Amino acid sequence: MVRTPAAASVPDGTTVPAGATASNDPSEGELRDVSVVPADALGGAAPAAGGQRVAGPAELGPRARLWPSLVAVYRAQLSRARVARIPLLFVATFQSVGIMILMRGVVDGGGEARAVVAGSAVLVVAFVALNLLAQYFGQLRASGGLDHYATLPVPPAAVVLGAAGAYASFTVPGTVVTAVFGCLLFGLPVTHLWVLVAVIPLAGAALAGLGAALGLLAPRPEFATLLGQLGMSAALLLGVLPPERMPQVVRLARDLLPSTYGVEAFARTFGERPDWGLVLGDLAVCAAVGVISLAVATWAYRRAAVR
Amino acid sequence: MCAVRALTKTYPAQRGRRGVPASPEVRATDDVTLDIRRGEIFGLLGPNGAGKSTLVRQLTGLMRPDSGSVEILGHDIVRHPERAARILAYLGQESSALDELTVSLAAETTGRLRGLDVRRARAERDAVLDELGLTGLAARPIKKLSGGQRRLACFAAALVGERPLLVLDEPTTGMDPVARRAVWSAVDRRRAEHGATVLLVTHNVIEAETVLDRVAVLDRGRVIACDTPSGLKEKVAGEVRVDLVWRESAPLNVPEVAALRDRVVESGRRWTLRLAPEEARAVVATVTGGAAFAALDDFTLATPSLEDVYLALGGAARQGLVRA
């Protein structure tokens, strides 16, 4: 049997892929050199030449876990407040304080005053968590900024929850200032203001989730801005004005707005003997809306990140 | 390392809206096949709109191709786009996600999101900022930096949390020479120490010639050539490039100059010619003597660059590439 040079190189060619543990260039070169051998001999070498290593896929880098990455996103977002958000937080607070001063001339204490104070306080949450977050995600998506997160091994929920949490936190000072100012202005008791500890995060979750979902789903950033503004206007008109004076249709719209339940829960606590069951019920609605809207926002993020 | 096979992506036709004219279907990536080897700096060169970024977005799992396959280190990125994030670091053209963070926090957060614990993320952040000469700017928000510094800060963030593949989309845009050098030495160090592979997108031919091991030239979504820069330049080795800059306008009354007119690429007062060496000598002799010389402001004679290769291969854009 005569071994031609080409045939002699076949054993080399076929043993290389079995021994090749990683992508080493010399072996690749050798394999290309044996391309003159008969087709059946190439059968063994073909997979290696095609790029599929016998050694199998390389090890992947670590995945970022949910909590640490959520905390990292939260911290980063919170730090943005220092750079970009403080003027807007003032605007949010002044807006609510201004509305209460206006309403002082119209409303004369009682249930209506409670509604105005609670509505104005929750309005701060709506302004920041719903409106500003919708704008932020809308712009981030349009400018391609989501690519940064999408090329990091971070769970989508961490990005959405981190940002939503940070925006909800931005609202704390404004909401507290508004609530305290409102109590003094309308002579309401400050005894149960501690309930803000529950109202801000839960209303914040519901509204921030809604804002994030709107921002990420809007096809264009202008729509995200528009939807955020509309959401906030709705929270203003339907939340601050006392419901007793509204027509039936508007009341129905009011019931559909998640911020309403935050307002109701807060307003109830100004009473002589608050019905804590109803307060809890309202807060539970906020929490449920929060869970659902944040889940939708996470889904929307996933969808927006890979196009 | 990275194998791309018959990758195709078509953007659907857009119907015209008010103020926005209708656009036809665009094939942004047209049957692209590439092999990137471990440890090399591989470049994608082409004018704006050639499909470089679209191609890169498909390699990084940010965009799904219509057909074709992408395999990086044995992982199918088309089927599992989320794995790309655990193999590669990507520096896109946009920095809006990091803009309002300080340089230091941007780098640290990115490291944390690459799965590093706080201690590692901070240690790597400090090392990378030091390496790139950014320590002095660490506390400044990225938004407040100049364009080149901002780019460098984003590059720093991309380096925190070691990855075997770096995908850099025009990383040196707007950078001064010092910053550019910092980028290339950081890339070289990762290549020498960890065998990192780099995929670089650029429209700068000088950069492509000096830093790339191999380059794929893209035009209208297709790879029109793929070789080492010097290998590509051999394709036009028989040609010399002559640039003539006239004081006001070309002296078309000189017959030798008028005869060149149909062969030049004109851009303002500049004429660019690609000629055989002996023809080039004749042109230079003509314009540096006699009536034409009075009208001449400046001239250069150069060996071909990758831009000439691009044009010689039938590249459509006349002025899409940059020499800087």
XYZ file of C-alpha atoms in Angstrom, chain A residues 9-301:
293
model
C -1.298 13.571 7.099
C -4.719 12.105 7.759
C -3.856 10.535 11.144
C -2.522 13.898 12.256
C -5.582 15.642 11.035
C -7.974 13.270 12.738
C -6.182 13.111 16.066
C -5.884 16.865 16.453
C -9.537 17.582 17.188
C -9.692 14.856 19.834
C -6.636 16.246 21.574
C -7.449 19.914 21.072
C -8.694 21.226 24.374
C -8.933 24.863 23.466
C -8.863 26.962 20.358
C -5.173 26.899 19.589
C -4.329 28.439 16.289
C -1.522 26.086 15.166
C -3.899 23.104 15.057
C -6.382 25.156 13.114
C -3.656 25.923 10.591
C -2.760 22.259 10.304
C -6.343 21.322 9.695
C -6.646 23.804 6.891
C -3.508 22.364 5.345
C -5.028 18.898 5.041
C -7.878 20.092 2.900
C -6.414 18.117 -0.025
C -7.228 14.744 1.558
C -10.163 12.684 0.253
C -13.617 13.680 1.439
C -14.141 10.629 3.696
C -10.930 11.337 5.579
C -12.079 14.925 6.124
C -15.159 13.651 7.913
C -13.305 13.457 11.213
C -11.647 16.811 10.820
C -14.674 18.709 9.635
C -16.261 19.448 13.026
C -13.058 21.036 14.290
C -12.640 23.074 11.145
C -16.266 24.143 11.453
C -15.523 25.731 14.797
C -17.222 23.168 17.071
C -14.559 22.151 19.504
C -14.590 18.670 20.925
C -13.698 20.244 24.272
C -17.162 21.841 24.399
C -18.197 25.389 25.131
C -16.057 27.596 27.351
C -17.038 28.379 30.894
C -19.267 31.421 31.247
C -18.547 34.362 33.505
C -20.548 34.605 36.719
C -24.150 35.758 36.649
C -24.906 38.791 38.820
C -27.293 37.705 41.564
C -30.591 39.514 42.083
C -30.020 41.226 45.434
C -26.453 42.469 45.006
C -27.215 43.806 41.542
C -30.488 45.355 42.699
C -28.581 47.142 45.448
C -25.921 48.258 42.955
C -28.526 49.661 40.545
C -30.392 51.296 43.424
C -27.245 52.976 44.701
C -26.282 54.174 41.237
C -29.758 55.545 40.567
C -29.889 57.243 43.942
C -26.609 58.985 43.212
C -28.107 60.377 40.012
C -30.421 62.421 42.230
C -27.480 64.513 43.316
C -26.610 65.343 39.736
C -29.943 65.684 38.038
C -32.954 65.285 40.227
C -32.810 67.728 43.115
C -34.369 70.678 41.237
C -37.197 68.416 40.118
C -37.808 67.249 43.672
C -38.229 70.870 44.690
C -40.678 71.382 41.840
C -42.668 68.348 42.969
C -42.863 69.603 46.543
C -43.689 73.207 45.657
C -46.388 72.027 43.297
C -48.120 70.076 46.045
C -47.686 72.820 48.624
C -49.070 75.325 46.135
C -52.115 73.183 45.460
C -52.848 72.901 49.167
C -52.601 76.665 49.613
C -55.006 77.137 46.701
C -57.433 74.596 48.113
C -57.314 76.259 51.537
C -59.679 78.894 50.209
C -62.145 76.338 48.844
C -62.132 73.587 51.428
C -63.097 74.215 55.019
C -61.704 71.348 57.025
C -63.292 67.975 57.647
C -63.185 65.083 55.203
C -62.395 67.329 52.264
C -59.319 68.745 53.955
C -58.082 65.230 54.655
C -58.523 64.307 51.023
C -56.626 67.388 49.871
C -53.658 66.817 52.182
C -53.453 63.096 51.437
C -53.898 63.718 47.714
C -51.183 66.382 47.620
C -48.748 64.181 49.498
C -49.310 61.220 47.175
C -49.070 63.590 44.214
C -45.364 64.013 44.996
C -45.005 60.252 44.649
C -46.902 60.317 41.355
C -44.779 63.149 40.003
C -41.462 61.482 40.691
C -42.181 57.762 40.567
C -44.649 57.762 37.694
C -43.829 60.782 35.578
C -40.058 61.071 35.961
C -39.432 57.332 35.851
C -41.522 56.967 32.690
C -39.450 59.738 31.126
C -36.192 58.197 32.297
C -36.907 54.752 30.896
C -38.380 56.225 27.717
C -35.224 58.193 27.063
C -32.922 55.382 28.092
C -34.630 53.052 25.686
C -34.662 55.530 22.803
C -31.020 56.526 23.200
C -29.779 52.938 23.319
C -28.807 53.223 26.977
C -30.522 49.928 27.756
C -27.748 48.221 25.776
C -25.454 48.877 28.699
C -27.599 46.820 31.053
C -28.535 44.274 28.405
C -24.875 43.369 27.853
C -24.316 42.786 31.553
C -25.358 39.477 33.147
C -27.863 41.201 35.415
C -31.425 39.956 36.031
C -33.981 42.293 34.381
C -35.875 42.526 37.655
C -32.793 44.013 39.335
C -32.628 46.878 36.830
C -36.347 47.646 37.014
C -36.700 47.243 40.784
C -33.478 49.116 41.484
C -34.577 52.097 39.414
C -38.163 51.992 40.702
C -36.937 51.751 44.290
C -34.594 54.681 43.845
C -37.300 56.858 42.319
C -39.703 55.899 45.100
C -36.999 56.906 47.603
C -36.560 60.291 45.911
C -40.139 61.046 46.882
C -39.647 60.607 50.635
C -38.518 64.133 51.595
C -41.097 65.857 49.374
C -43.944 63.683 50.594
C -43.070 64.162 54.248
C -42.681 67.926 53.865
C -46.002 68.150 52.013
C -47.816 66.032 54.583
C -46.488 67.992 57.569
C -47.174 71.333 55.898
C -50.694 70.198 54.994
C -51.434 69.086 58.543
C -50.361 72.465 59.893
C -52.263 74.363 57.198
C -55.539 72.536 57.674
C -55.137 71.832 61.386
C -55.100 68.043 60.979
C -53.550 65.756 63.606
C -50.000 64.589 62.925
C -50.462 61.578 65.244
C -50.640 58.978 62.484
C -48.215 60.474 59.985
C -46.043 57.415 60.636
C -48.335 55.603 58.213
C -46.297 57.263 55.466
C -43.708 54.579 56.194
C -46.115 52.164 54.516
C -47.857 54.550 52.115
C -44.712 55.825 50.369
C -43.180 52.443 49.521
C -46.466 50.833 48.506
C -47.875 53.744 46.511
C -44.307 54.207 45.254
C -44.140 50.601 44.065
C -47.483 50.856 42.287
C -46.727 54.177 40.600
C -43.066 53.484 39.839
C -44.032 50.132 38.332
C -46.605 51.872 36.187
C -44.100 54.561 35.215
C -41.418 52.034 34.321
C -43.865 49.962 32.285
C -45.131 53.029 30.399
C -41.586 54.233 29.732
C -40.415 50.869 28.472
C -43.499 50.098 26.390
C -43.914 53.490 24.712
C -42.724 53.215 21.117
C -41.156 56.672 21.242
C -39.708 58.731 24.105
C -42.195 61.545 23.492
C -45.014 59.088 24.156
C -43.357 58.009 27.374
C -43.155 61.632 28.480
C -46.763 62.227 27.455
C -48.045 59.136 29.250
C -46.077 60.023 32.363
C -47.503 63.550 32.346
C -51.036 62.282 31.783
C -50.656 59.783 34.602
C -49.518 62.527 36.917
C -52.334 64.865 35.826
C -54.812 62.103 36.529
C -53.309 61.596 39.974
C -53.573 65.344 40.551
C -57.152 65.837 39.390
C -58.592 62.598 40.708
C -56.519 62.365 43.855
C -56.487 65.896 45.226
C -60.073 66.947 44.574
C -62.503 65.564 47.142
C -64.438 62.656 45.575
C -67.822 63.706 46.980
C -68.113 66.450 44.384
C -67.284 64.246 41.398
C -69.753 62.814 38.880
C -70.151 59.029 38.817
C -67.998 58.429 35.710
C -65.095 60.397 37.121
C -65.379 58.476 40.378
C -65.064 55.255 38.455
C -61.892 56.554 36.782
C -60.680 57.544 40.229
C -61.203 53.998 41.470
C -59.129 52.649 38.601
C -56.122 54.803 39.410
C -53.694 53.054 41.777
C -52.645 56.288 43.485
C -56.220 56.663 44.751
C -55.736 53.789 47.180
C -52.618 55.396 48.595
C -54.550 58.639 49.015
C -57.502 56.873 50.663
C -55.312 54.917 53.041
C -53.483 58.052 54.093
C -56.658 60.166 54.366
C -58.325 57.621 56.642
C -55.554 57.949 59.227
C -56.431 61.604 59.900
C -59.735 60.519 61.464
C -60.453 60.350 65.195
C -60.472 56.562 65.150
C -59.068 55.333 61.905
C -60.463 52.062 60.571
C -57.195 50.221 60.265
C -58.814 47.369 58.401
C -59.794 49.681 55.563
C -56.343 51.307 55.622
C -54.754 47.906 55.289
C -57.170 47.012 52.506
C -56.235 50.126 50.536
C -52.564 49.493 51.043
C -53.028 45.906 49.919
C -54.480 47.184 46.639
C -51.379 49.385 46.197
C -49.144 46.421 46.900
C -50.997 44.198 44.430
C -50.855 46.853 41.704
C -47.183 47.319 42.527
C -46.421 43.632 42.095
C -48.320 43.402 38.833
C -46.985 46.621 37.311
C -43.404 45.823 38.272
C -43.789 42.383 36.714
C -45.110 44.010 33.540
C -42.237 46.496 33.609
C -39.722 43.670 33.940
C -41.292 41.912 30.990
C -41.232 45.191 29.026
C -37.555 45.649 29.876
